[in-house]
mmCIF file of C-alpha atoms in Angstrom:
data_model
loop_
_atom_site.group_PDB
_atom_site.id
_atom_site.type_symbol
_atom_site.label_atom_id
_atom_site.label_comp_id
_atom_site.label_asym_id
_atom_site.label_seq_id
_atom_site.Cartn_x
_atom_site.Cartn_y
_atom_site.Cartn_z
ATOM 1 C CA UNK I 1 0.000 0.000 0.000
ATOM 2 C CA UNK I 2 1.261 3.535 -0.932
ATOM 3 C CA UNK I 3 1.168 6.552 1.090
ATOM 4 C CA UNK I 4 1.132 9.771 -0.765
ATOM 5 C CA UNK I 5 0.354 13.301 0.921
ATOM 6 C CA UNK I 6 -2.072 15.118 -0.536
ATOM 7 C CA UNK I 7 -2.012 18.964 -0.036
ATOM 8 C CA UNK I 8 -5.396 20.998 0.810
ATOM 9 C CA UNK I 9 -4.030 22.784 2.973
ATOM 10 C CA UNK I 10 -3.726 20.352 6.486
ATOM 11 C CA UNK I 11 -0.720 17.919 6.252
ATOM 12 C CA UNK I 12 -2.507 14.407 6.561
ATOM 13 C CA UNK I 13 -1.311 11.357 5.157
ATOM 14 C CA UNK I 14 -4.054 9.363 3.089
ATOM 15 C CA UNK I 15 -3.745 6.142 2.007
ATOM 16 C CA UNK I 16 -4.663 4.596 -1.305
ATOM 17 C CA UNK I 17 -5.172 1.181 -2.541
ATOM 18 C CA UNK I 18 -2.572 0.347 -5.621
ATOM 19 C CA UNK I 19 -4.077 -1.211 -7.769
ATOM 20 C CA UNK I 20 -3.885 -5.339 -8.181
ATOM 21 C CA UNK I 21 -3.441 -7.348 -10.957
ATOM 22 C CA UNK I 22 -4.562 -10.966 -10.984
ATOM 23 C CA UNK I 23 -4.731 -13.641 -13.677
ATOM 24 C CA UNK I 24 -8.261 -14.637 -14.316
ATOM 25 C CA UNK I 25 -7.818 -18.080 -16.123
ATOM 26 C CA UNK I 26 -7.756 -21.282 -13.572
ATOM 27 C CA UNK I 27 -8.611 -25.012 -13.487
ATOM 28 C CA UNK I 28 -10.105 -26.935 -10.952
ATOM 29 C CA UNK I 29 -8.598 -29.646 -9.584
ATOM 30 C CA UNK I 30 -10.862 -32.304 -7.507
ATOM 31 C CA UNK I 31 -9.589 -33.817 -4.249
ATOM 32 C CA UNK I 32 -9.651 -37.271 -5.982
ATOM 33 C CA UNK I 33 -7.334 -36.563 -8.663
ATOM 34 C CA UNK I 34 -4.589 -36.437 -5.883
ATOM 35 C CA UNK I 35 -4.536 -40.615 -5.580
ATOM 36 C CA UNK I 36 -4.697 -40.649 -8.904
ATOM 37 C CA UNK I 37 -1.279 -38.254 -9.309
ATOM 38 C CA UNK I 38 0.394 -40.140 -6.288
ATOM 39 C CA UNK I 39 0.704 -42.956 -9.040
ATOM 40 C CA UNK I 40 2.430 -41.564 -11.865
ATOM 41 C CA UNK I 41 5.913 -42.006 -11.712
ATOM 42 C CA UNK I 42 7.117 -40.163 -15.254
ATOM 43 C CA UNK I 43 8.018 -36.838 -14.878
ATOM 44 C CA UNK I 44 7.385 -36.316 -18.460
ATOM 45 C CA UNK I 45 3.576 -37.301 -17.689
ATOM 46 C CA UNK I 46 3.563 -34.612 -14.907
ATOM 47 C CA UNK I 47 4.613 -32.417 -16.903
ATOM 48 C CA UNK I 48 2.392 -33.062 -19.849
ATOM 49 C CA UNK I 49 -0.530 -33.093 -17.745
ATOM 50 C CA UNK I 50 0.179 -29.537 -16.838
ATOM 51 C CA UNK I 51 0.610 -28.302 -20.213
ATOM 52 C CA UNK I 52 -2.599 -30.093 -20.971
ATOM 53 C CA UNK I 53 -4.404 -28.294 -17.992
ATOM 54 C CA UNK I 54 -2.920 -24.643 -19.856
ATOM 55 C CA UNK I 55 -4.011 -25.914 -23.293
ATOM 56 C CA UNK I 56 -7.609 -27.637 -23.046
ATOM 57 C CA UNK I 57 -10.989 -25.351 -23.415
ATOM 58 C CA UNK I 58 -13.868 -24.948 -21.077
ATOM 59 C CA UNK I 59 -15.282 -28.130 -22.442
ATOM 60 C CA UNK I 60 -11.417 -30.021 -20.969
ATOM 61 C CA UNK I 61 -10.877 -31.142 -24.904
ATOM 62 C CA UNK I 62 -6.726 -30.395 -26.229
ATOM 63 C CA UNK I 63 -5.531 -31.850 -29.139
ATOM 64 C CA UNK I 64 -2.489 -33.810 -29.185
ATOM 65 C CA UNK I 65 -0.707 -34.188 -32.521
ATOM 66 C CA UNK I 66 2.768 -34.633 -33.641
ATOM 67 C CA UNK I 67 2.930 -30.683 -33.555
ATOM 68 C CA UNK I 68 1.550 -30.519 -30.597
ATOM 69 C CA UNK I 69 4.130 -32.778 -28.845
ATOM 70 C CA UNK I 70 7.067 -31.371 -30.707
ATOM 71 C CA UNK I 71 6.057 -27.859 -29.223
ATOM 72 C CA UNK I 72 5.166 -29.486 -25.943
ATOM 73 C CA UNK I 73 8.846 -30.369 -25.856
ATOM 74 C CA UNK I 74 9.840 -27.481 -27.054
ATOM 75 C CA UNK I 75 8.500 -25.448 -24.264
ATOM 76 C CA UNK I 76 9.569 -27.971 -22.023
ATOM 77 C CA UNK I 77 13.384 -27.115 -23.159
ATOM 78 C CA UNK I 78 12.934 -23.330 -23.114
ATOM 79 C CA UNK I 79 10.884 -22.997 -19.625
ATOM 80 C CA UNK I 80 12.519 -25.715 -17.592
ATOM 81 C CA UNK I 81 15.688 -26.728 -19.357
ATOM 82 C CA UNK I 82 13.665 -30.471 -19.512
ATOM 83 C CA UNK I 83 14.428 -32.351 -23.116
ATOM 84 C CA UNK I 84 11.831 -34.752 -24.543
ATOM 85 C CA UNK I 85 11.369 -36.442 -27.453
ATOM 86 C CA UNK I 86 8.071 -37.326 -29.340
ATOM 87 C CA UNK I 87 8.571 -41.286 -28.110
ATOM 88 C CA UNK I 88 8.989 -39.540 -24.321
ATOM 89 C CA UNK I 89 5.710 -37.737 -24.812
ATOM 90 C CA UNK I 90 4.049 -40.729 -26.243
ATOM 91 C CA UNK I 91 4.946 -42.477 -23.178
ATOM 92 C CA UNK I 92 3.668 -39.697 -20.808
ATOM 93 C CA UNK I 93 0.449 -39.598 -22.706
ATOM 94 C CA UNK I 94 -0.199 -43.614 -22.348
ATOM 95 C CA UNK I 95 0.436 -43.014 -18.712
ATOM 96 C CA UNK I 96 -2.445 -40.251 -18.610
ATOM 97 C CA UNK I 97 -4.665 -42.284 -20.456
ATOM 98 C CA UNK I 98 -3.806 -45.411 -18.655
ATOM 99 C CA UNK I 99 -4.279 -43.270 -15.099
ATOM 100 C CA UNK I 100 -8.026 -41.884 -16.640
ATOM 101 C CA UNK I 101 -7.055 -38.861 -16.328
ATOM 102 C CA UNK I 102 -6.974 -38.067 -19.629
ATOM 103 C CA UNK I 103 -9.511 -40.157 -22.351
ATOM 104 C CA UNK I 104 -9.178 -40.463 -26.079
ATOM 105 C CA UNK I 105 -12.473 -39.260 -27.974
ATOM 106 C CA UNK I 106 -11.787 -42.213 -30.563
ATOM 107 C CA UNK I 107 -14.766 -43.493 -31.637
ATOM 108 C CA UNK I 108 -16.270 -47.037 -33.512
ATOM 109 C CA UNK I 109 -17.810 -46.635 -36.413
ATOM 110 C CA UNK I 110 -19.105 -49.720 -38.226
ATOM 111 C CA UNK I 111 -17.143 -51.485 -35.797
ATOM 112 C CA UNK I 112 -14.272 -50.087 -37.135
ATOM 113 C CA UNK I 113 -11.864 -47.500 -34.347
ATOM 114 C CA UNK I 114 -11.488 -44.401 -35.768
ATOM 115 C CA UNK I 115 -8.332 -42.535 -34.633
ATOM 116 C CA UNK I 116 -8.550 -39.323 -33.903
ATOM 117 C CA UNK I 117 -5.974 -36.584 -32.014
ATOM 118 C CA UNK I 118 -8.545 -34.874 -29.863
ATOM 119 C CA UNK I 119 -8.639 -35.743 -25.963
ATOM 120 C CA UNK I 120 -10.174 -34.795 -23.191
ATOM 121 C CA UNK I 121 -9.423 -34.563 -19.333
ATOM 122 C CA UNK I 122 -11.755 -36.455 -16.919
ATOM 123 C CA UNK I 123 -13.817 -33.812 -15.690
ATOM 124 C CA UNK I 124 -13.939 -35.736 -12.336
ATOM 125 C CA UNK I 125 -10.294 -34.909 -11.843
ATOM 126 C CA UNK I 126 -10.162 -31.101 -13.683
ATOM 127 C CA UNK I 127 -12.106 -28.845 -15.228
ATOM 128 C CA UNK I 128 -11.563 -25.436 -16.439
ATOM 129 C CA UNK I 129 -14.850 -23.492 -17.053
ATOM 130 C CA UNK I 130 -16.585 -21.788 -14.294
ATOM 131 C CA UNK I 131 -19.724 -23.577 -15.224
ATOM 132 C CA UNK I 132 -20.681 -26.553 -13.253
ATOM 133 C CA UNK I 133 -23.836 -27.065 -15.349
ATOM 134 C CA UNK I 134 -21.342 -27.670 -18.228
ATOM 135 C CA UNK I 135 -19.290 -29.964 -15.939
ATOM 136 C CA UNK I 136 -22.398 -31.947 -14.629
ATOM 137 C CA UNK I 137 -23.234 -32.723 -18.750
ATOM 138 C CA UNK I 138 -20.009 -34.109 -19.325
ATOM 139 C CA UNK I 139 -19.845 -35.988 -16.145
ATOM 140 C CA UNK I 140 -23.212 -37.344 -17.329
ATOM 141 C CA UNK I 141 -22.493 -38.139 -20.985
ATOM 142 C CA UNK I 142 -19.238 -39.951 -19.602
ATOM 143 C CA UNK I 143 -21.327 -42.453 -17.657
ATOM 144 C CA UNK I 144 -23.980 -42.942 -19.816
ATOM 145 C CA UNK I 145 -21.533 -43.625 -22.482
ATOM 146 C CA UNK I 146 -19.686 -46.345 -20.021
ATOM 147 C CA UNK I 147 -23.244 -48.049 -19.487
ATOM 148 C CA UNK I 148 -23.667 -48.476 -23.023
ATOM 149 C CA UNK I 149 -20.086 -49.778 -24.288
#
């Protein structure tokens, strides 16, 4: 807080609030993704998992392809001096995905898996929008999806 004098006349000190910047984007993270962290092991995946937190949208989807993990690393390098390679990442991913805390959005078509790059986070873990109506529909869709595979 700065003090400044203000002159009208009486000498008084007046106070007055500076004013306060604070970043406005967050995620969310749930009390039960902490077991869930506790068992990943790979650096690489803790790291990746908080580049994905930065990167998805309010709806937890990211993209992940070979760009996307080549500027993962890249970042990785610049920021904190850390040097992966695309097999590294790959790795780190599988250990998201085999942890659920990330899930693929591949889908069966004809019986036939599509592959596709898009992911999301499990929204019972994270989730970045300020909306827990949103949250509630993808927590919703998730489980009715799981009843019907």
């Amino acid at each position: 807080m700065k003090k400044i004098l203000i002159k009208t006349g009486e000498k008084k000190l007046t106070e007055k609030m500076s004013p306060i910047y604070m970043e406005s984007l967050f995620v969310q993270r749930y009390v039960s993704a902490t077991d869930v962290i506790f068992k990943i092991h790979s650096p690489c995946a803790m790291h990746l998992l908080e580049w994905v937190l930065n990167e998805m949208n309010e709806w937890n989807l990211f993209t992940m392809t070979r760009a996307d993990k080549k500027r993962f690393a890249v970042e990785c390098a610049i920021k904190g001096g850390k040097d992966y390679s695309v097999s590294s990442v790959d790795k780190g991913l599988k250990a998201l995905k085999d942890a659920e805390i990330i899930i693929s959005t591949n889908e069966h078509i004809n019986s036939v898996k599509t592959r596709t790059s898009t992911y999301y986070v499990n929204p019972h873990y994270y989730w970045k929008s300020s909306s827990k109506v949103k949250r509630e529909e993808l927590v919703r869709a998730m489980e009715s999806e799981r009843y019907e595979s």
